[in-house]
Structure formats: structure tokens, C-alpha cells
GROMACS .gro file of C-alpha atoms in nm:
model
   73
    1VAL     CA    1   0.000   0.000   0.000
    2TYR     CA    2   0.269   0.248   0.095
    3GLN     CA    3   0.459   0.176  -0.226
    4ALA     CA    4   0.145   0.236  -0.432
    5LEU     CA    5   0.082   0.565  -0.250
    6ALA     CA    6   0.439   0.676  -0.317
    7THR     CA    7   0.413   0.576  -0.683
    8ARG     CA    8   0.095   0.779  -0.743
    9PRO     CA    9   0.110   1.096  -0.532
   10ASP     CA   10  -0.127   1.260  -0.783
   11LEU     CA   11  -0.412   1.037  -0.663
   12ASN     CA   12  -0.576   1.156  -0.344
   13ALA     CA   13  -0.881   0.928  -0.321
   14TRP     CA   14  -0.792   0.570  -0.237
   15THR     CA   15  -1.009   0.281  -0.119
   16LEU     CA   16  -0.867  -0.016   0.068
   17VAL     CA   17  -1.022  -0.363   0.076
   18GLY     CA   18  -0.905  -0.628   0.319
   19HIS     CA   19  -1.007  -0.977   0.422
   20GLY     CA   20  -0.942  -1.115   0.770
   21ASN     CA   21  -0.612  -0.982   0.901
   22GLY     CA   22  -0.575  -0.779   0.583
   23GLY     CA   23  -0.885  -0.582   0.677
   24SER     CA   24  -0.744  -0.524   1.022
   25VAL     CA   25  -0.417  -0.393   0.878
   26ALA     CA   26  -0.610  -0.177   0.629
   27SER     CA   27  -0.797  -0.012   0.917
   28LYS     CA   28  -0.465   0.066   1.086
   29ILE     CA   29  -0.319   0.215   0.767
   30ILE     CA   30  -0.621   0.442   0.727
   31ALA     CA   31  -0.619   0.545   1.094
   32ASP     CA   32  -0.250   0.637   1.069
   33ASP     CA   33  -0.285   0.831   0.742
   34ASN     CA   34  -0.238   1.196   0.836
   35ASN     CA   35  -0.281   1.309   0.474
   36ARG     CA   36  -0.635   1.165   0.457
   37ARG     CA   37  -0.581   1.011   0.114
   38PHE     CA   38  -0.840   0.737   0.171
   39ASN     CA   39  -1.209   0.776   0.104
   40GLY     CA   40  -1.322   0.417   0.153
   41LEU     CA   41  -1.260   0.092   0.338
   42THR     CA   42  -1.422  -0.245   0.275
   43MET     CA   43  -1.361  -0.509   0.540
   44LEU     CA   44  -1.442  -0.869   0.448
   45GLY     CA   45  -1.478  -1.090   0.754
   46ALA     CA   46  -1.249  -0.857   0.944
   47VAL     CA   47  -1.236  -0.647   1.258
   48THR     CA   48  -1.051  -0.320   1.308
   49TYR     CA   49  -0.694  -0.328   1.431
   50PRO     CA   50  -0.674  -0.335   1.813
   51GLY     CA   51  -0.702   0.019   1.949
   52VAL     CA   52  -0.810   0.170   1.616
   53ASN     CA   53  -1.120   0.390   1.620
   54LEU     CA   54  -1.247   0.504   1.279
   55ARG     CA   55  -1.542   0.706   1.411
   56ASN     CA   56  -1.376   1.041   1.336
   57VAL     CA   57  -1.237   0.942   0.998
   58ASN     CA   58  -1.441   1.073   0.704
   59LEU     CA   59  -1.474   0.775   0.470
   60GLN     CA   60  -1.721   0.523   0.340
   61LEU     CA   61  -1.696   0.202   0.540
   62VAL     CA   62  -1.844  -0.133   0.440
   63TYR     CA   63  -1.835  -0.443   0.660
   64VAL     CA   64  -1.911  -0.777   0.495
   65TYR     CA   65  -1.937  -1.089   0.705
   66GLY     CA   66  -2.118  -1.421   0.706
   67GLY     CA   67  -2.410  -1.498   0.934
   68LEU     CA   68  -2.228  -1.801   1.075
   69ASP     CA   69  -1.898  -1.619   1.122
   70THR     CA   70  -1.796  -1.679   1.483
   71VAL     CA   71  -1.495  -1.447   1.472
   72VAL     CA   72  -1.645  -1.119   1.353
   73THR     CA   73  -1.998  -1.151   1.491
   0.00000   0.00000   0.00000
């Protein structure tokens, strides 16, 4: 992700998608982004990184999980 951001500094509206631990890491990347380059996050069967609170981050957030998922629900 950081390499992609460095490669395309002209883009200022990024969306991250992550599954499982990848979603958790994506939430941490967005929470730590002081430049606010992200406008969306899709988490597939994932929870936010421990200690991360996205309530004050202005972005579109989508959670997708299964009804029988015992980890996320």
C-alpha cells in the first residue's frame, strides 16, 4: 500500500479492501494516514486493528461478514 501511495502521489482518493487480518491492517493504515488520502474501506470478515477507532475518519466504510462467522460476529 505504501509503495502504491508513493508511486501515485497525484491520486488523493484511495479505497482499501481487506479480508481477515488484511482488513485489520487496512484499518490501521487508514487510521495512521495523516494526509487523509483514503475515502473508503471495505472489510471482508475482518475487525478493526486493536485500538483503532475510525469514528472520526471521514470515509465510506463497508463491513461484509457471514451470518455463521464466529470471529467477527
